[in-house]
CSV table of C-alpha atoms and ligand atoms in Angstrom, one decimal:
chain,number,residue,atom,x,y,z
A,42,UNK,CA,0.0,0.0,0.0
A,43,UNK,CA,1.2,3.5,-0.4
A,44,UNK,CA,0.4,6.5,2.0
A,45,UNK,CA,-1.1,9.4,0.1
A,46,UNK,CA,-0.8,13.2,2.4
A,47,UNK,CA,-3.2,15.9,1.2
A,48,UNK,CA,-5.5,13.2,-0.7
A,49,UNK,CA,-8.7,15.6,0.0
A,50,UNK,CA,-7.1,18.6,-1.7
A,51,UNK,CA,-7.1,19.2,-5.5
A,52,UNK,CA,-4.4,17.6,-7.2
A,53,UNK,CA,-4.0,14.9,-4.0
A,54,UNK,CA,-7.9,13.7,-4.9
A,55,UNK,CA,-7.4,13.4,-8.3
A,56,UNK,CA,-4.1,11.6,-7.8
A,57,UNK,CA,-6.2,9.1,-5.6
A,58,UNK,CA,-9.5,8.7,-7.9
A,59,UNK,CA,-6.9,8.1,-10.9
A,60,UNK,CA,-4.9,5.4,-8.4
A,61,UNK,CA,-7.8,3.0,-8.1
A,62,UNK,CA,-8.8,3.5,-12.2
A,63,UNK,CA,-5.4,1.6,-12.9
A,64,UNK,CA,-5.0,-0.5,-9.4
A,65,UNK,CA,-5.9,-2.0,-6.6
A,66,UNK,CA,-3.2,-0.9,-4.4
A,67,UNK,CA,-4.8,0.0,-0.9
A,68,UNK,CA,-4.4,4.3,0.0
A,69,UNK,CA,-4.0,5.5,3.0
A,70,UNK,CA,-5.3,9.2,2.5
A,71,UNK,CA,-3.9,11.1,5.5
A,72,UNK,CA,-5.3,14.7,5.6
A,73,UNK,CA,-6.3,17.2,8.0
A,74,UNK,CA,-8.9,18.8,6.0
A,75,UNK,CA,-7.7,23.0,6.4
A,76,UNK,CA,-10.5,25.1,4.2
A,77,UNK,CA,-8.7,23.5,1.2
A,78,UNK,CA,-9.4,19.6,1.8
A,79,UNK,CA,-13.2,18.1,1.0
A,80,UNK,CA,-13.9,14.8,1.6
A,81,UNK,CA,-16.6,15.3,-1.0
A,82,UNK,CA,-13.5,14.8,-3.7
A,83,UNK,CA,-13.7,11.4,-3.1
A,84,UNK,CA,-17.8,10.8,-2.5
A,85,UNK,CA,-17.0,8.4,-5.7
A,86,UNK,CA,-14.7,5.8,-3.0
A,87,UNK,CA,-17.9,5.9,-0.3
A,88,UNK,CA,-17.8,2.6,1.1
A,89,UNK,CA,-14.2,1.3,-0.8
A,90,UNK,CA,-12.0,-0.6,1.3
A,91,UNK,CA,-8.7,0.1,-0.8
A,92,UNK,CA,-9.3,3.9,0.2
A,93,UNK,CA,-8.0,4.3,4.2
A,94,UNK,CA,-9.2,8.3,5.0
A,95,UNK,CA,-7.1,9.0,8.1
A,96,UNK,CA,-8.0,12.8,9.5
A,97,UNK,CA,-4.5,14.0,10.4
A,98,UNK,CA,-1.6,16.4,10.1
A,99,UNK,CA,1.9,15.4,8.6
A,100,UNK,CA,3.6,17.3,11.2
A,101,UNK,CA,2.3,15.1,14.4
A,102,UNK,CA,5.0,12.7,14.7
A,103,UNK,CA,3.3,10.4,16.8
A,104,UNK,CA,0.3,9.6,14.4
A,105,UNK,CA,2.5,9.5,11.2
A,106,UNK,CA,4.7,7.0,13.1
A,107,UNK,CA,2.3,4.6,14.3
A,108,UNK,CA,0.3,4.8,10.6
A,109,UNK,CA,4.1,3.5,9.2
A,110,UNK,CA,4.0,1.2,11.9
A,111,UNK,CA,0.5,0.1,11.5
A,112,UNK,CA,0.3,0.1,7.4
A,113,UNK,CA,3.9,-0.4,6.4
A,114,UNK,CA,3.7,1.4,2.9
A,115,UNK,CA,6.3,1.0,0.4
A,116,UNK,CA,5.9,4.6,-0.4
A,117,UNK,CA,4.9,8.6,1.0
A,118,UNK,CA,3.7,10.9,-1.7
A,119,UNK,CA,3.5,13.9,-0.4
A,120,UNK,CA,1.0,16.6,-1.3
A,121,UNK,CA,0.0,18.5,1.8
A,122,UNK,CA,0.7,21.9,1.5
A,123,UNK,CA,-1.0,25.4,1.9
A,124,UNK,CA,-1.1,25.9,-1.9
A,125,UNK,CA,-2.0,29.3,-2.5
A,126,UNK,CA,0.1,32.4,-3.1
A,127,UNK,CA,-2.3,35.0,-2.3
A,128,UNK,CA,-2.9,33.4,1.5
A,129,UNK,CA,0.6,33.1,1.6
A,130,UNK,CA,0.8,37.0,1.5
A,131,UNK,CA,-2.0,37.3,3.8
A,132,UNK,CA,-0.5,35.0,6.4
A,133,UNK,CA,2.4,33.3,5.4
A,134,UNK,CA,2.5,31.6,9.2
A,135,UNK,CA,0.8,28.4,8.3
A,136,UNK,CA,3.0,28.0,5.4
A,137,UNK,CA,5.8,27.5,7.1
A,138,UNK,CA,4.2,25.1,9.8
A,139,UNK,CA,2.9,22.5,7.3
A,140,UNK,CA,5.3,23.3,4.2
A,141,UNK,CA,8.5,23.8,6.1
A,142,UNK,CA,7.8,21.9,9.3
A,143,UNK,CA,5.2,19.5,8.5
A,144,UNK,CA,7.9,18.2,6.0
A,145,UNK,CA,10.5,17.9,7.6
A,146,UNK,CA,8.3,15.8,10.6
A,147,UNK,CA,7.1,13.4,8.2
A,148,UNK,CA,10.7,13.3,6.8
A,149,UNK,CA,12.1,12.0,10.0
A,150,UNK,CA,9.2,9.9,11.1
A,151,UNK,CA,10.0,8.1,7.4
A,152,UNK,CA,12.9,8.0,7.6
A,153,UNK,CA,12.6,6.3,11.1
A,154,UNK,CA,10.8,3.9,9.7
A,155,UNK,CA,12.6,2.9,6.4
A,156,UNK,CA,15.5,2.6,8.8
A,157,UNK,CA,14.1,-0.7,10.0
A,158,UNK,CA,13.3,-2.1,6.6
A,159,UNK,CA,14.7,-5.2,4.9
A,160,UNK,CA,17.4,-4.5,2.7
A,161,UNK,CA,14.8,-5.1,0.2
A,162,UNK,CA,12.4,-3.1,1.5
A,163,UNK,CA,14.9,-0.3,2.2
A,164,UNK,CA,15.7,-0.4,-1.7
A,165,UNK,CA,11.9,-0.2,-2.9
A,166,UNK,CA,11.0,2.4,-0.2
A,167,UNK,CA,10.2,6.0,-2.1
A,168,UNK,CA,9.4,9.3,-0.8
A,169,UNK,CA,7.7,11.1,-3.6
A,170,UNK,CA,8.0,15.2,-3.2
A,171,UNK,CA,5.4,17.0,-5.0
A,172,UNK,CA,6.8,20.4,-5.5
A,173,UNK,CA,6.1,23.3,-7.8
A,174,UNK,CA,7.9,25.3,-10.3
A,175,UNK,CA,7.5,28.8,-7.9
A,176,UNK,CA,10.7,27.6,-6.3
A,177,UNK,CA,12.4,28.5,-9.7
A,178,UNK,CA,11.2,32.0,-9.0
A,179,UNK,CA,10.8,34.2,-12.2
A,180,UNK,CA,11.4,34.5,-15.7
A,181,UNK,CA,11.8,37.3,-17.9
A,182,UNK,CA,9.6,36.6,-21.7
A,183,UNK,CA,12.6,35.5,-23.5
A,184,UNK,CA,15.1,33.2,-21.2
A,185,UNK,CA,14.8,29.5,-21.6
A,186,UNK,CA,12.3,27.5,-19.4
A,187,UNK,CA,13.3,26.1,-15.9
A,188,UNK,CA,15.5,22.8,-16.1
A,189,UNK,CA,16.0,20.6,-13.2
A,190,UNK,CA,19.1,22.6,-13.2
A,191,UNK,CA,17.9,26.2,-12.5
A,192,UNK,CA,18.8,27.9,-9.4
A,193,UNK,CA,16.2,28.6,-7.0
A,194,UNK,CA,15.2,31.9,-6.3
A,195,UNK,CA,11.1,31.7,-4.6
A,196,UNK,CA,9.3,34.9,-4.3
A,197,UNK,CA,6.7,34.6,-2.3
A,198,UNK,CA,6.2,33.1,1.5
A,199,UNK,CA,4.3,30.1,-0.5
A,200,UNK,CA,7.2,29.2,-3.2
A,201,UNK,CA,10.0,30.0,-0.1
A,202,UNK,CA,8.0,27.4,1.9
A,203,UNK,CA,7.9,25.3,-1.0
A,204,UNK,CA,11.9,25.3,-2.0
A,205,UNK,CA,13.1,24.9,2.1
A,206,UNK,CA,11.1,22.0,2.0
A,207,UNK,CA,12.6,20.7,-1.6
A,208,UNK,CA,16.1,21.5,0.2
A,209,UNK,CA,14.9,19.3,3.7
A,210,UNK,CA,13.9,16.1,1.1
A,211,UNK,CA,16.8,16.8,-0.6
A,212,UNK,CA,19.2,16.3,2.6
A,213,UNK,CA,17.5,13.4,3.7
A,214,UNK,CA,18.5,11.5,0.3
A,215,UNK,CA,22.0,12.9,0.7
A,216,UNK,CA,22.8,12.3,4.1
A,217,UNK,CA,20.8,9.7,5.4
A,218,UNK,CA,20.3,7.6,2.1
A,219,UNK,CA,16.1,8.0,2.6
A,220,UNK,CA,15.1,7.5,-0.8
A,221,UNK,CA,13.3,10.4,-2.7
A,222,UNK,CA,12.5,12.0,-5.7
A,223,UNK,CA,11.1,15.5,-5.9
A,224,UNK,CA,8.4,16.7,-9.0
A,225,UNK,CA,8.4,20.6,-9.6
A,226,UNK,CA,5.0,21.0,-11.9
A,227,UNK,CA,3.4,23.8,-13.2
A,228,UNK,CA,0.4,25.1,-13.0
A,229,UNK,CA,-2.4,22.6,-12.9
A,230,UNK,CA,-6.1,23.0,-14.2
A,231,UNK,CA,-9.0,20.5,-14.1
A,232,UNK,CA,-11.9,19.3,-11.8
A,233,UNK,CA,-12.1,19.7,-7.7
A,234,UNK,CA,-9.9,22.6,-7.8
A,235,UNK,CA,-10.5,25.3,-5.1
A,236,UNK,CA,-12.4,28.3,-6.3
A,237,UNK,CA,-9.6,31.0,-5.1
A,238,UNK,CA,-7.2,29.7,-8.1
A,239,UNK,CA,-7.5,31.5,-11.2
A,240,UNK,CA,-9.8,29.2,-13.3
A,241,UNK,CA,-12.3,28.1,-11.2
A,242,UNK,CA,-13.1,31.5,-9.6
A,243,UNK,CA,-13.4,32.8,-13.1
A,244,UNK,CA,-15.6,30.6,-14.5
A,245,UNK,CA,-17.9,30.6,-11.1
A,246,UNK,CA,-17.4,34.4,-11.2
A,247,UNK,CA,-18.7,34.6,-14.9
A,248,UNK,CA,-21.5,32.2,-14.3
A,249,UNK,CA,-22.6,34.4,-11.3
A,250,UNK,CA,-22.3,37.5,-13.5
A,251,UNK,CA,-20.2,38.7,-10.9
A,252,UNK,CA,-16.4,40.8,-12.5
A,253,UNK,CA,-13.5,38.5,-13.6
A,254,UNK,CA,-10.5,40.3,-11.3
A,255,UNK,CA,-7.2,40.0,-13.4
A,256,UNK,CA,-4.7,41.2,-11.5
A,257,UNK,CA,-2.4,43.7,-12.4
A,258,UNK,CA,-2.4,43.7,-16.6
A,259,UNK,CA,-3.0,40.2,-17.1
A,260,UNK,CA,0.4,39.6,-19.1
A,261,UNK,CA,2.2,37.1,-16.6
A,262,UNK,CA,2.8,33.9,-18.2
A,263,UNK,CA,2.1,30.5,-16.1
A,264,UNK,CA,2.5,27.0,-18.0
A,265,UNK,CA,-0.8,25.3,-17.6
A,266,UNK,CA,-1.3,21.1,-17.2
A,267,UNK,CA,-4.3,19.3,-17.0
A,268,UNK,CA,-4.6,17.6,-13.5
A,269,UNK,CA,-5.0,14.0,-14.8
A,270,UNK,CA,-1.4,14.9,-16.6
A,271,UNK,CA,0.1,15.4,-13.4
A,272,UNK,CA,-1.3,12.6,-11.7
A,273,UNK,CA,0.2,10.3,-14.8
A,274,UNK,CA,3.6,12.2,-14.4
A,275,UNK,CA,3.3,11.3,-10.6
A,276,UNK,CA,2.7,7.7,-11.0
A,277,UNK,CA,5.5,7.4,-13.8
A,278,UNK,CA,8.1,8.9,-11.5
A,279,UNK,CA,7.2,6.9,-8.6
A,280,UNK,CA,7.1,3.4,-10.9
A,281,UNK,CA,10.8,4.3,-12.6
A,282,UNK,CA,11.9,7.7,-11.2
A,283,UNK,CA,15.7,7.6,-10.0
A,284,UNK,CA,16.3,8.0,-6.4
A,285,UNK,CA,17.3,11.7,-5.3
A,286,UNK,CA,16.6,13.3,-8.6
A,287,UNK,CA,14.0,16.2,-9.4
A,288,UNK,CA,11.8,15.7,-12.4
A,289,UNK,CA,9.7,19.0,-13.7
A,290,UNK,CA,6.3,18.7,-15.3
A,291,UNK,CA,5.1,20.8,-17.4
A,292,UNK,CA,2.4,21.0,-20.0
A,293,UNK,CA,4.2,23.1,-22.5
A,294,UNK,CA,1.5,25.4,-22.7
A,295,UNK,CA,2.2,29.0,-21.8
A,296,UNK,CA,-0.5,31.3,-21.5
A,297,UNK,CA,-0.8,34.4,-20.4
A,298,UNK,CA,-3.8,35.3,-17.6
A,299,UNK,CA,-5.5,37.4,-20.0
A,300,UNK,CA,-5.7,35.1,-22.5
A,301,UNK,CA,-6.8,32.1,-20.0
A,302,UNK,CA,-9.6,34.7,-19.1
A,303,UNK,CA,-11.1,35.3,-22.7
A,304,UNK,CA,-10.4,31.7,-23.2
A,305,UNK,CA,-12.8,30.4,-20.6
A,306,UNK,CA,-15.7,33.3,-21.4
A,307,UNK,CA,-15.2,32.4,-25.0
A,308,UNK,CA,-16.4,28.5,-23.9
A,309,UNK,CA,-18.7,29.9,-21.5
A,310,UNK,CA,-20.5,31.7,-24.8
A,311,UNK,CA,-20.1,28.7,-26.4
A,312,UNK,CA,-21.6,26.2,-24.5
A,313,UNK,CA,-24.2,27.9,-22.2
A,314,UNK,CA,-24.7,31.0,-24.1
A,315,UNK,CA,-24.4,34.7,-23.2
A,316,UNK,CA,-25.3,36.5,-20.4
A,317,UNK,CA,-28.6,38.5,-20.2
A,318,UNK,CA,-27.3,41.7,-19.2
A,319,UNK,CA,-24.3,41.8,-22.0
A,320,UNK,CA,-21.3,39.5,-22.6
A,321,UNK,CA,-18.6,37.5,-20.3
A,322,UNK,CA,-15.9,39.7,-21.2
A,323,UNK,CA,-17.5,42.9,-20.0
A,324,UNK,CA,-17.1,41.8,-16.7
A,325,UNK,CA,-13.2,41.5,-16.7
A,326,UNK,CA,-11.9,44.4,-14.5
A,327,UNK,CA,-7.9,45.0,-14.0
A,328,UNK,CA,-7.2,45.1,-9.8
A,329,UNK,CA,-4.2,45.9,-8.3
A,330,UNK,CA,-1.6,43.5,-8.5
A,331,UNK,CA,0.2,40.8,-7.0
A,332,UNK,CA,3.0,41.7,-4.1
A,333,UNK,CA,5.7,40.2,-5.9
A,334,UNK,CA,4.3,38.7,-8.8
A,335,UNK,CA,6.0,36.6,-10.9
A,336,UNK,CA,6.1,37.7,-14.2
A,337,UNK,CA,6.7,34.2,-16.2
A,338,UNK,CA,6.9,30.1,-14.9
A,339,UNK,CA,7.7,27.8,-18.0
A,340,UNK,CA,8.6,24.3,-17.1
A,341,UNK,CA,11.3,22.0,-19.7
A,342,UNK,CA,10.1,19.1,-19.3
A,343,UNK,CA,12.4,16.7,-21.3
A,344,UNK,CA,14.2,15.1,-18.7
A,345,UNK,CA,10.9,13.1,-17.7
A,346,UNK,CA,10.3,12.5,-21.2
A,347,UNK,CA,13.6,11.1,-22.7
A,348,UNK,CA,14.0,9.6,-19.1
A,349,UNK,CA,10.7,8.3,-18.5
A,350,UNK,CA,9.0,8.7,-21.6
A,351,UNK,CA,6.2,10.5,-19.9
A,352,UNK,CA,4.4,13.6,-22.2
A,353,UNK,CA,1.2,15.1,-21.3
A,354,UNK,CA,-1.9,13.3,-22.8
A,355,UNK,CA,-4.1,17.1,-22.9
A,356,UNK,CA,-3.7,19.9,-25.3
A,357,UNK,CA,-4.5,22.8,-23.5
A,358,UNK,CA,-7.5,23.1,-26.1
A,359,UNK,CA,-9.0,19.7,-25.0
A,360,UNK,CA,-8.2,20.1,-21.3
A,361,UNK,CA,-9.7,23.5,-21.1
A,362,UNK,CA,-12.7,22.4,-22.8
A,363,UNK,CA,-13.0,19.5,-20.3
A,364,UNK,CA,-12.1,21.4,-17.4
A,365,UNK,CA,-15.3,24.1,-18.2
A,366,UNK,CA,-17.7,21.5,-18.9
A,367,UNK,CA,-16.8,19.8,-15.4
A,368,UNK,CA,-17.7,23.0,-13.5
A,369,UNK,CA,-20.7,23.5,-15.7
A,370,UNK,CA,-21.5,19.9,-14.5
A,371,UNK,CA,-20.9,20.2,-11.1
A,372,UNK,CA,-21.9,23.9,-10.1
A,373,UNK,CA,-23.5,21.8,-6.4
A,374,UNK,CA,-19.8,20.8,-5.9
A,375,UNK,CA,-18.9,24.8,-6.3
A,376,UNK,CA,-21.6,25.9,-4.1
A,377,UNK,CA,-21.0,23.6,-1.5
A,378,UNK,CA,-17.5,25.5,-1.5
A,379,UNK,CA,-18.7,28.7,-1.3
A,380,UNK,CA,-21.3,28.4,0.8
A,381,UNK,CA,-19.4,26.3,3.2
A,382,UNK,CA,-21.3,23.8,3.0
A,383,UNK,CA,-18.7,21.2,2.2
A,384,UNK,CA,-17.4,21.8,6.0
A,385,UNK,CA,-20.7,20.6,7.4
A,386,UNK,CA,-21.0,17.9,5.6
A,387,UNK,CA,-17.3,17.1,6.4
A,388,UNK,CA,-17.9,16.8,10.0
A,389,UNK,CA,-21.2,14.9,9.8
A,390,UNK,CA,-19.2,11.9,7.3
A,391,UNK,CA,-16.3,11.9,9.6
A,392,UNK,CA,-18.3,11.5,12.4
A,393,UNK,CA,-20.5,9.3,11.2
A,394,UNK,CA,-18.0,7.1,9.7
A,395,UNK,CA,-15.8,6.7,12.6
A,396,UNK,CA,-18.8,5.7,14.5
B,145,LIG,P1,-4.7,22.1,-2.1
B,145,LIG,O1,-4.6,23.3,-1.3
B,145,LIG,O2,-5.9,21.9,-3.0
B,145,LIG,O3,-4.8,20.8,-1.2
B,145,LIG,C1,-3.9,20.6,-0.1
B,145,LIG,C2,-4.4,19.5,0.8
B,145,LIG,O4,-3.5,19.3,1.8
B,145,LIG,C3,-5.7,19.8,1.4
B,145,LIG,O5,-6.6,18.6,1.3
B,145,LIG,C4,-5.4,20.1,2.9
B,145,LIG,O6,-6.4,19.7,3.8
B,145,LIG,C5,-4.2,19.2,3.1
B,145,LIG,N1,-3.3,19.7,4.1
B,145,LIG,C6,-2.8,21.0,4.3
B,145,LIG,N2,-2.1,21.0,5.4
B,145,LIG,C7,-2.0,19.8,5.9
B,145,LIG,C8,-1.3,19.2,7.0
B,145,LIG,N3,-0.5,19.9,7.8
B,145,LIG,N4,-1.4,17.9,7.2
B,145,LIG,C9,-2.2,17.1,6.4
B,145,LIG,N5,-2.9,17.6,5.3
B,145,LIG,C10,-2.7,18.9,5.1
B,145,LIG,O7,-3.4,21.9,-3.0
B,145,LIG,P2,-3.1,21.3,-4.4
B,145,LIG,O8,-3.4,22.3,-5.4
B,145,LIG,O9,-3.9,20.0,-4.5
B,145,LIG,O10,-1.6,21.0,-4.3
B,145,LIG,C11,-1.1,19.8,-3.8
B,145,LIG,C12,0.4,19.8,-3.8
B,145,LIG,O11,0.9,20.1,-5.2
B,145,LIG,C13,1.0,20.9,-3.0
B,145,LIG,O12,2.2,20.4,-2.3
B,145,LIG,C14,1.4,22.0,-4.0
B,145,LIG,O13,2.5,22.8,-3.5
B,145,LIG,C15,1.8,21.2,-5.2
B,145,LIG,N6,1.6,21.8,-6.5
B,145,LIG,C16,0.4,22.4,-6.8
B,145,LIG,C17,0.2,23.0,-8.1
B,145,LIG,C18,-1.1,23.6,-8.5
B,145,LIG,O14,-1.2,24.2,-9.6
B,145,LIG,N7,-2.2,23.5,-7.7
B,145,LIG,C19,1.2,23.0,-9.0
B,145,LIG,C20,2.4,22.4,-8.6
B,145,LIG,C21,2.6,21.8,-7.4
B,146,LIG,P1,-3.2,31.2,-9.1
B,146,LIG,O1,-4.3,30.3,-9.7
B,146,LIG,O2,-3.4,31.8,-7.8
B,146,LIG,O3,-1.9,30.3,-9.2
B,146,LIG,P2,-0.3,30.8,-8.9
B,146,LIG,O4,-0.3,32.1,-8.3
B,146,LIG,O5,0.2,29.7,-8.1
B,146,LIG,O6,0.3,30.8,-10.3
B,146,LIG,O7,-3.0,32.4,-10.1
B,146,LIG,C1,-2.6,32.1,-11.5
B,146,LIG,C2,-2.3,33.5,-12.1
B,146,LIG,O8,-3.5,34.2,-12.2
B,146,LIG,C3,-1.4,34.3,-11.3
B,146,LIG,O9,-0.5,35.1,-12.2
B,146,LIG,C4,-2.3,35.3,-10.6
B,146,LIG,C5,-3.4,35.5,-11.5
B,146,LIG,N1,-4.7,35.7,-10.9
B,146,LIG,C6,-5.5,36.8,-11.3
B,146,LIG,O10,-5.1,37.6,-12.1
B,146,LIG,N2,-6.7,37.0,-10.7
B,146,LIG,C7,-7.2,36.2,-9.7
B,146,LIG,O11,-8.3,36.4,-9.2
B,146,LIG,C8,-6.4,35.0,-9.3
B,146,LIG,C9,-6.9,34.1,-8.2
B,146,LIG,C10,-5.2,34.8,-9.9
């Protein structure tokens, strides 16, 4: 069995609904369900014995020891983060507690625990990283995208959080043997995602009629992959990834905010129709900008490939398209976020299933 951290979040629940539609292999989901976890991801596994939820926080040693104990997984993939930049600038305090510190507890409790493997068990162990590409920092338009070998340089209290804990996974591998690999992606897109990040608050935002905030003028660049993308890229590395090496994902699609904006009202048009009172893209207004925002993220992703032979299944065309039909689908799963909703009915399922 593996043990999945953050599996209620975005990409972690998508990982974990894409895990049991290619194996059997038992999950134990280990979350502590901040505003940014929702059991609802995962409504689909009600009842599903090869899905173990475990309500939790990476950084209490104690529990994460006696799950290793208990479950004896031949591999961590790590997800559990605070994700978002613009809470970062707000209050970059829990950032460091479960980026920075939560890490580097489950870091020791694992490697605690692979200590006292078999040889062979100590060779098959893995301790799968899932990073970002923020650590890189920024680029200008016309320098080449971030290898494996660019220098870090975060901006923000998120992407710092994200690179000292990079640098903790890193030491472990070096110094104690533990082995891990680290994945930097890009900017993903696709169903469950919280409606704070760019795409989903827009396309809730248009359907609300309410304005489409770009930040600043819209130009920065991010490199967008579809979520089921990553998820294959995650699986890949962890079946034939080399210990204590960094693989970037990336979907090879940069585009800038502006154009991700008129992008999603142009499908909006498309598939529901126009708005009474005038057009989508009369409700894009500029705001100010971003402390410290990065100006361009474009991931080279041809070490996985030649190495791995992993590429992106989506164009961003066909991911796009899926990703707006999915919230056009599922506008009850976006209420329930907005509303709060989800919370309630969090606590009721947890309750009730651990009665
Ligand atoms: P998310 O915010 O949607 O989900 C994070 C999950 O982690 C939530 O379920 C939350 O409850 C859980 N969590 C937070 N703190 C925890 C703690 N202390 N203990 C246990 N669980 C905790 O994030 P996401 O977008 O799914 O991102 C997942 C990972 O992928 C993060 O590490 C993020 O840095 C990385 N990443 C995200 C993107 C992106 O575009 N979203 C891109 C590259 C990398
Ligand atoms: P976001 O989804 O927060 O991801 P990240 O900051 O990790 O890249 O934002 C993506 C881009 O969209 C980023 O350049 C900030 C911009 N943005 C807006 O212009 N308006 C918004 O309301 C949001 C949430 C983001």
């Amino acid at each position: 069995m593996i043990l999945v951290t953050g599996g209620a979040g975005f990409i972690g629940s998508n990982f974990i609904l894409d895990w049991f539609s290619q194996s059997d292999e038992v999950v134990i989901n280990l979350d502590n369900l901040t505003y940014a976890g929702n059991l609802q991801n995962l409504t689909a596994l009600a009842g599903d014995e090869r899905h173990v939820f475990v309500r939790g926080d990476i950084g209490d040693s104690a529990l994460v020891t006696k799950l290793l104990a208990d479950y004896r997984p031949r591999a961590i993939i790590n997800f559990a983060a605070e994700s978002h930049v613009d809470r970062s600038i707000l209050g970059p305090e829990a950032f460091i507690q479960t980026n920075i510190v939560g890490t580097f507890r489950l870091l020791e409790a694992s490697h605690a625990y692979w200590r006292d493997l078999s040889e062979t068990g100590k060779k098959d162990f893995r301790f799968l990283h899932v990073s970002t590409d923020e650590v890189y920092g920024s680029l200008t338009a016309h320098e080449p995208a971030f290898t494996e070998m660019h220098q870090y340089q975060p901006s923000s209290p998120y992407s710092a959080s994200k690179a000292s804990s990079d640098h903790l996974v890193n030491a472990y591998h070096r110094t104690f043997g533990l082995p891990t690999l680290i994945t930097n992606c890009s900017n993903n897109y696709g169903p469950y995602q919280f409606p704070e990040k760019l795409m989903p608050l827009m396309i809730a935002n248009a359907l609300a009629g309410k304005s489409l905030p770009i930040y600043g003028d819209g130009r920065q660049v991010r490199d967008w992959l579809y979520v089921a993308d990553h998820c294959s890229a995650l699986r890949r590395v962890l079946e034939a990834g080399k210990t204590g090496e960094t693989y970037n994902i990336g979907g090879w699609n940069e585009k800038t905010n502006i154009e991700i904006v008129h992008t999603l009202c142009e499908l909006l048009q498309e598939m529901i129709g126009g708005l009474t009172s005038g057009d989508y893209l009369d409700l894009i207004i500029h705001v100010r900008d971003r402390p410290g925002h990065d100006t361009r993220y474009a991931i080279d992703a041809r070490k996985i490939e030649h190495e791995l032979g992993w590429r992106p299944d989506e164009t961003f065309e066909t991911g796009i398209r899926k990703t707006v039909r999915w919230y056009l689908d599922n506008q009850d799963w976006v209420a329930s976020v907005q509303t709060g909703a989800y919370r309630d009915w969090i606590e009721k399922n947890y309750i009730r299933q651990r009665s």
